[in-house]
mmCIF file of the C-alpha atoms, coordinates in Angstrom:
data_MODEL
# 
_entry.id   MODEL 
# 
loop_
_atom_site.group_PDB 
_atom_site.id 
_atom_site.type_symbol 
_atom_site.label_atom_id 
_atom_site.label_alt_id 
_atom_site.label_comp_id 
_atom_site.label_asym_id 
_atom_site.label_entity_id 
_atom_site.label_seq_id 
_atom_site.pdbx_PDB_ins_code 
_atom_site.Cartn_x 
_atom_site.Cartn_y 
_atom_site.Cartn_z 
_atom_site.occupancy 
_atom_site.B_iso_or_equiv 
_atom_site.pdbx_formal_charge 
_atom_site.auth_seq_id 
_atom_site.auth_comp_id 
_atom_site.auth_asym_id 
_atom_site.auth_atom_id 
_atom_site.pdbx_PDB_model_num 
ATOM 1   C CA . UNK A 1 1   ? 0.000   0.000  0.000   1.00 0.00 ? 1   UNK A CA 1 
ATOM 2   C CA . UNK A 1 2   ? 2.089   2.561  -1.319  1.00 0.00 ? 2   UNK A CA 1 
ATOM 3   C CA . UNK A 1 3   ? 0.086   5.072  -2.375  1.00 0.00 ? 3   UNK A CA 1 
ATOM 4   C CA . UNK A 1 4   ? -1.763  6.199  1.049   1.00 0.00 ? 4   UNK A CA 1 
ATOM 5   C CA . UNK A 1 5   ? 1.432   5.868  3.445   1.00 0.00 ? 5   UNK A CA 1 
ATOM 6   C CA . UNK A 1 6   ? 3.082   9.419  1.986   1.00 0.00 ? 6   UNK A CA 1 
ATOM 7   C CA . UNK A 1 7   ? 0.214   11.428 2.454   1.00 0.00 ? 7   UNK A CA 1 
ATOM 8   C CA . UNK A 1 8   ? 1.351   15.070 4.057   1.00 0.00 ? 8   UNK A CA 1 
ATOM 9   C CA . UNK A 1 9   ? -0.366  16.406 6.854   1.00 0.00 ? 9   UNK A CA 1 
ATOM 10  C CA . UNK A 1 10  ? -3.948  17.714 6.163   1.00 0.00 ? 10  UNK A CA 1 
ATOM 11  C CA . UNK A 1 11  ? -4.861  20.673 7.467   1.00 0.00 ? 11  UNK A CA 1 
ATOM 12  C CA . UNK A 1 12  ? -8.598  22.189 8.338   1.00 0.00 ? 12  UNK A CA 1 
ATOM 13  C CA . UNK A 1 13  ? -10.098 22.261 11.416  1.00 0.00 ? 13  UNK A CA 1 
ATOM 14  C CA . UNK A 1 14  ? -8.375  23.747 15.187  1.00 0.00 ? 14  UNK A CA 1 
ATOM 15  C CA . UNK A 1 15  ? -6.211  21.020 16.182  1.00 0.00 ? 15  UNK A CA 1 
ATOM 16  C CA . UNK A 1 16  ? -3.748  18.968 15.604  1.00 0.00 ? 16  UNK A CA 1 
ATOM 17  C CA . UNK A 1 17  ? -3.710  17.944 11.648  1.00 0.00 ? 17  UNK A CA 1 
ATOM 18  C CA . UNK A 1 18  ? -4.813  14.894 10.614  1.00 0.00 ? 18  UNK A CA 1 
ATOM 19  C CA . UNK A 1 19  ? -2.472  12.786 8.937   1.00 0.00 ? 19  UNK A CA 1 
ATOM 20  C CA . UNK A 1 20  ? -4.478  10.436 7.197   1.00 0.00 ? 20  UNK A CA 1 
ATOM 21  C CA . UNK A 1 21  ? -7.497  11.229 4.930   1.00 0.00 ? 21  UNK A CA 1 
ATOM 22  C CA . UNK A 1 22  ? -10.850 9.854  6.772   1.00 0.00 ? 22  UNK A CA 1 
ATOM 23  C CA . UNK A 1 23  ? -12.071 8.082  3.613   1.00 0.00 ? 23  UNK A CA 1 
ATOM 24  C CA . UNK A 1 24  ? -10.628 6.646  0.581   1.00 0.00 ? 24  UNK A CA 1 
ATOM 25  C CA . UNK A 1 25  ? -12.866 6.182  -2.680  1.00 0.00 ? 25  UNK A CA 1 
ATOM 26  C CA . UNK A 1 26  ? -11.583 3.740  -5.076  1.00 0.00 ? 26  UNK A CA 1 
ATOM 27  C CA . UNK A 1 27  ? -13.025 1.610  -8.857  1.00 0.00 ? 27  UNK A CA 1 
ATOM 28  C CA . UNK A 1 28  ? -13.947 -1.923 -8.534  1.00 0.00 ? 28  UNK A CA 1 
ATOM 29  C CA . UNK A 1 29  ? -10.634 -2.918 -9.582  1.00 0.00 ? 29  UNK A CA 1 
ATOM 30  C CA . UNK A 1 30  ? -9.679  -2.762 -5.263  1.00 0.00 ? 30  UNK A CA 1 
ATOM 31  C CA . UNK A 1 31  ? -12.909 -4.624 -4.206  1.00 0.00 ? 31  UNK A CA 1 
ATOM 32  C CA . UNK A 1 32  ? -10.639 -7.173 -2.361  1.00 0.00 ? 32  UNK A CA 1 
ATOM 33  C CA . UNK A 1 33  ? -10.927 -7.975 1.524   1.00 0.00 ? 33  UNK A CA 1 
ATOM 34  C CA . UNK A 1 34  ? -7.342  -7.733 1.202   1.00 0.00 ? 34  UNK A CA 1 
ATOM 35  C CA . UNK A 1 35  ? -7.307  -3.740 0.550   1.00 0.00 ? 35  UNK A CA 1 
ATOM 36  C CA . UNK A 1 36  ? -9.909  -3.363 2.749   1.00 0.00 ? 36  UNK A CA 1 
ATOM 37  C CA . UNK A 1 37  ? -8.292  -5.413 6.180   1.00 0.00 ? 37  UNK A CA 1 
ATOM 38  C CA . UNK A 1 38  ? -5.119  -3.054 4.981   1.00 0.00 ? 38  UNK A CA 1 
ATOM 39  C CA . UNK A 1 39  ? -7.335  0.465  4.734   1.00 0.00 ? 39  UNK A CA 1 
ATOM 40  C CA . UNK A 1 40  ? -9.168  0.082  7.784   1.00 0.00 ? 40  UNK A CA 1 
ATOM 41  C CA . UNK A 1 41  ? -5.413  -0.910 9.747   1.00 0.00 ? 41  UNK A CA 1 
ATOM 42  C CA . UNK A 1 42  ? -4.603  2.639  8.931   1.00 0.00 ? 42  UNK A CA 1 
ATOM 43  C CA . UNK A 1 43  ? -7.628  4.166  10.214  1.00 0.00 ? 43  UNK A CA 1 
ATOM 44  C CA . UNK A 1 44  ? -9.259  5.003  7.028   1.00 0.00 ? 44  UNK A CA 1 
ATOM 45  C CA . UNK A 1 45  ? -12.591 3.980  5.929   1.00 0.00 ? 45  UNK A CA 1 
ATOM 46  C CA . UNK A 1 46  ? -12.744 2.125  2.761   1.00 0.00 ? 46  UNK A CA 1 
ATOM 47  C CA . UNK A 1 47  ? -15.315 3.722  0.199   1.00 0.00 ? 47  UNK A CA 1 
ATOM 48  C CA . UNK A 1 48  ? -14.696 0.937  -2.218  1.00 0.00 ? 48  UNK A CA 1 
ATOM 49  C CA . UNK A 1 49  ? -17.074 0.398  -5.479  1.00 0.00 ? 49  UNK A CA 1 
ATOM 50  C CA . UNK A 1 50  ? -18.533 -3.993 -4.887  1.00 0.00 ? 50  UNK A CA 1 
ATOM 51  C CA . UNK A 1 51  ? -18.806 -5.616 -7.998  1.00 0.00 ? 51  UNK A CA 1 
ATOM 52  C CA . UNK A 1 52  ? -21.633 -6.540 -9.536  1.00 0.00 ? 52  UNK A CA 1 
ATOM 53  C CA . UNK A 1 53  ? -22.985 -3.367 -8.625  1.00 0.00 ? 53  UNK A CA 1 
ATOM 54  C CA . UNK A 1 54  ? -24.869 -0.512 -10.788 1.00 0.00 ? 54  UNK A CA 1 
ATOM 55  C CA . UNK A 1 55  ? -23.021 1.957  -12.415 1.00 0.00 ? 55  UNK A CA 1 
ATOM 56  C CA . UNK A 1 56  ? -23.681 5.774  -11.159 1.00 0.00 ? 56  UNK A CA 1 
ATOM 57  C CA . UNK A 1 57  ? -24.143 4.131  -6.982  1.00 0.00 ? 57  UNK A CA 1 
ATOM 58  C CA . UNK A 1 58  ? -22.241 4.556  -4.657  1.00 0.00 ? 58  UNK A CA 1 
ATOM 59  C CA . UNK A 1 59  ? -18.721 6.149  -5.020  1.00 0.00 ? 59  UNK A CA 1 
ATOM 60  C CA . UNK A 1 60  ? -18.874 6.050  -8.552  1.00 0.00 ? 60  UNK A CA 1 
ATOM 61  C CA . UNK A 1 61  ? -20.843 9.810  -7.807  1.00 0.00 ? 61  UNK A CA 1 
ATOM 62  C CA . UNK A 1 62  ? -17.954 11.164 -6.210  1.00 0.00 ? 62  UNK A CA 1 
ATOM 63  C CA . UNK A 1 63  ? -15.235 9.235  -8.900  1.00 0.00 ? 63  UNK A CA 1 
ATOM 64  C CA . UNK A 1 64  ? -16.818 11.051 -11.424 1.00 0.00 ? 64  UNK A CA 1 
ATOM 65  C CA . UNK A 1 65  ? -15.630 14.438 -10.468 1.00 0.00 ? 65  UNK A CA 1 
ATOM 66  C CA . UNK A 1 66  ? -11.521 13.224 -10.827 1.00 0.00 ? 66  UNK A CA 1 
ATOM 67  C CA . UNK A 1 67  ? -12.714 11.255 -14.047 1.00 0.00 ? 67  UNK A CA 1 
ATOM 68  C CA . UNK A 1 68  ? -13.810 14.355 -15.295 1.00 0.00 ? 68  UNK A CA 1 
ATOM 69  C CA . UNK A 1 69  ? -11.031 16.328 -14.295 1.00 0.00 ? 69  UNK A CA 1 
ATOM 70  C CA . UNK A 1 70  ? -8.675  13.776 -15.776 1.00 0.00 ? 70  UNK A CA 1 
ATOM 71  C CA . UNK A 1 71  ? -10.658 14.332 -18.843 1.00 0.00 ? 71  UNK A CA 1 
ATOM 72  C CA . UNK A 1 72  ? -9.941  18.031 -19.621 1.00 0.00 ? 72  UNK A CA 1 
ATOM 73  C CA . UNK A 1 73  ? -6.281  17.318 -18.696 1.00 0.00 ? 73  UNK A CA 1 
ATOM 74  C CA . UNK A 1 74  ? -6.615  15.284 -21.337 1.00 0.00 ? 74  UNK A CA 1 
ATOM 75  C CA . UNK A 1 75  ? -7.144  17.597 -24.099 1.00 0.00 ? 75  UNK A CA 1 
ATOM 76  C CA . UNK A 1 76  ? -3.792  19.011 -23.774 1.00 0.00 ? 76  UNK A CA 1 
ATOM 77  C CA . UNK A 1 77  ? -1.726  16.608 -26.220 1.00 0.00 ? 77  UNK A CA 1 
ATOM 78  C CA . UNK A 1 78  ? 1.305   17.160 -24.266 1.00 0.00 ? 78  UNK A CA 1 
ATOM 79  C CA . UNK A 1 79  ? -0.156  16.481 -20.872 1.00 0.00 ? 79  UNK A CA 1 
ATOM 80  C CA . UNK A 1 80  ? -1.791  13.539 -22.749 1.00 0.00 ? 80  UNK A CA 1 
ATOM 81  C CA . UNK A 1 81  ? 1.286   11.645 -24.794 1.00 0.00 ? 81  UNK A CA 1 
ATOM 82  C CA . UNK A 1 82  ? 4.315   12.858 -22.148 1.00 0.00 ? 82  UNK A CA 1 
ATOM 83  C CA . UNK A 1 83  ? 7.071   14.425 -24.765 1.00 0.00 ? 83  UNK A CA 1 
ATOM 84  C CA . UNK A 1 84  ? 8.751   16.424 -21.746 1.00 0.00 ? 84  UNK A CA 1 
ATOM 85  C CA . UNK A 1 85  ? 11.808  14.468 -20.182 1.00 0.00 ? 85  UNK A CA 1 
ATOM 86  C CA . UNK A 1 86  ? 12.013  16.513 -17.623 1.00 0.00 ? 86  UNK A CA 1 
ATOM 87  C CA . UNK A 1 87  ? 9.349   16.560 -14.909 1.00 0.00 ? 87  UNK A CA 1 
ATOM 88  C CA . UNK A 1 88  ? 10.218  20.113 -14.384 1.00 0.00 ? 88  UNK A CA 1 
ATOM 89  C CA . UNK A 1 89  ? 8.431   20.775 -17.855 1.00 0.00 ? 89  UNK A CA 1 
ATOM 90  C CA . UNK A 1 90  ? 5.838   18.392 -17.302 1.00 0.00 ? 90  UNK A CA 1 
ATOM 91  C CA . UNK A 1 91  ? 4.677   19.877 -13.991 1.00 0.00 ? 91  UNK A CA 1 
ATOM 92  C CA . UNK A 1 92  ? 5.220   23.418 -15.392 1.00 0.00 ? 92  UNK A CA 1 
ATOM 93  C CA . UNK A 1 93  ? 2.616   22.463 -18.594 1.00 0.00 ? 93  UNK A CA 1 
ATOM 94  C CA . UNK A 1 94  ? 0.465   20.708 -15.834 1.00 0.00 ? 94  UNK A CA 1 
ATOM 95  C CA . UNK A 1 95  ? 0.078   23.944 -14.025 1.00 0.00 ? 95  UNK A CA 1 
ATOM 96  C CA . UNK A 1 96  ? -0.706  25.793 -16.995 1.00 0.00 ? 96  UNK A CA 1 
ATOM 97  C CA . UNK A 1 97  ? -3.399  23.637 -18.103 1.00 0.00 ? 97  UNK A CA 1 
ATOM 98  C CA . UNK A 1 98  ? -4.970  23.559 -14.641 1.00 0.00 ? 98  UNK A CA 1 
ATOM 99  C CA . UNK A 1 99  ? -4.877  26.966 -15.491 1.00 0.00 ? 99  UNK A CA 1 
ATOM 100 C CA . UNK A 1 100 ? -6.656  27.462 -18.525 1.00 0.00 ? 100 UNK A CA 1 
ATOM 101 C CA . UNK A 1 101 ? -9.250  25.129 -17.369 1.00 0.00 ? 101 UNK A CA 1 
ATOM 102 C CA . UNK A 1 102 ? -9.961  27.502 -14.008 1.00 0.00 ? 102 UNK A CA 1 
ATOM 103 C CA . UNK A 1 103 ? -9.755  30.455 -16.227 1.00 0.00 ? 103 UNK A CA 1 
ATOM 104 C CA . UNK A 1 104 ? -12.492 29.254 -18.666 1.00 0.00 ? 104 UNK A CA 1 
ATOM 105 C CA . UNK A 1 105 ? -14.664 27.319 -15.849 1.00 0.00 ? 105 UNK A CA 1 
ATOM 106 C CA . UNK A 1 106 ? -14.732 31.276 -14.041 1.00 0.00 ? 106 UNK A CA 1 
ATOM 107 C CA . UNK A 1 107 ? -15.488 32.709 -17.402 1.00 0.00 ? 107 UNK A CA 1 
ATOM 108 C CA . UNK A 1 108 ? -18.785 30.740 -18.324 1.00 0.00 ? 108 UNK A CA 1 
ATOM 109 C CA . UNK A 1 109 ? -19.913 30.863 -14.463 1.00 0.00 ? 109 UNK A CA 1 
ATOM 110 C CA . UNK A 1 110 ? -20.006 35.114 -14.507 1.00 0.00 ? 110 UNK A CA 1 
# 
């Protein structure tokens, strides 16, 4: 379980920081006891997707935000199909399309 161990301190409310997220939302491709037993022994709840499930329940409402987001990263070619060696450049074109996207998400809303 790599991916939840280096998670930095989250700030928000008076006291001390949390350093684990409360929940974890994840595709049906985790819905293994194994992941869960290992979750829950880090004091996170599981928000896990069961198979055989309907589409559009559960956390596939809250997925669909990042899936989204993921999509409009994705029509930047360059952010799409990596040319950049460096991930200097990459992160730099990252932050330029997260940008553009803010930039024309605060246009249409005014």
């Amino acid at each position: 379980m790599p991916l939840p161990d280096p998670i930095p301190h989250i700030r928000g409310t008076r006291g001390r920081p949390r350093h684990r997220p409360k929940r974890l939302f994840a595709d049906r491709g985790y819905d293994y006891d194994k992941y869960r037993r290992l979750i829950r022994a880090r004091g996170i709840t599981p928000k896990i997707a069961r198979k055989g499930t309907a589409h559009g329940s559960g956390p596939g409402k809250t997925r669909r935000v990042v899936e989204r987001t993921f999509a409009r990263l994705h029509r930047f070619e360059r952010l799409r199909i990596r040319h950049e060696i460096r991930a200097d450049l990459h992160l730099g074109l990252l932050q330029l399309a997260c940008s553009i996207i803010c930039l024309r998400r605060l246009r249409t809303s005014f």
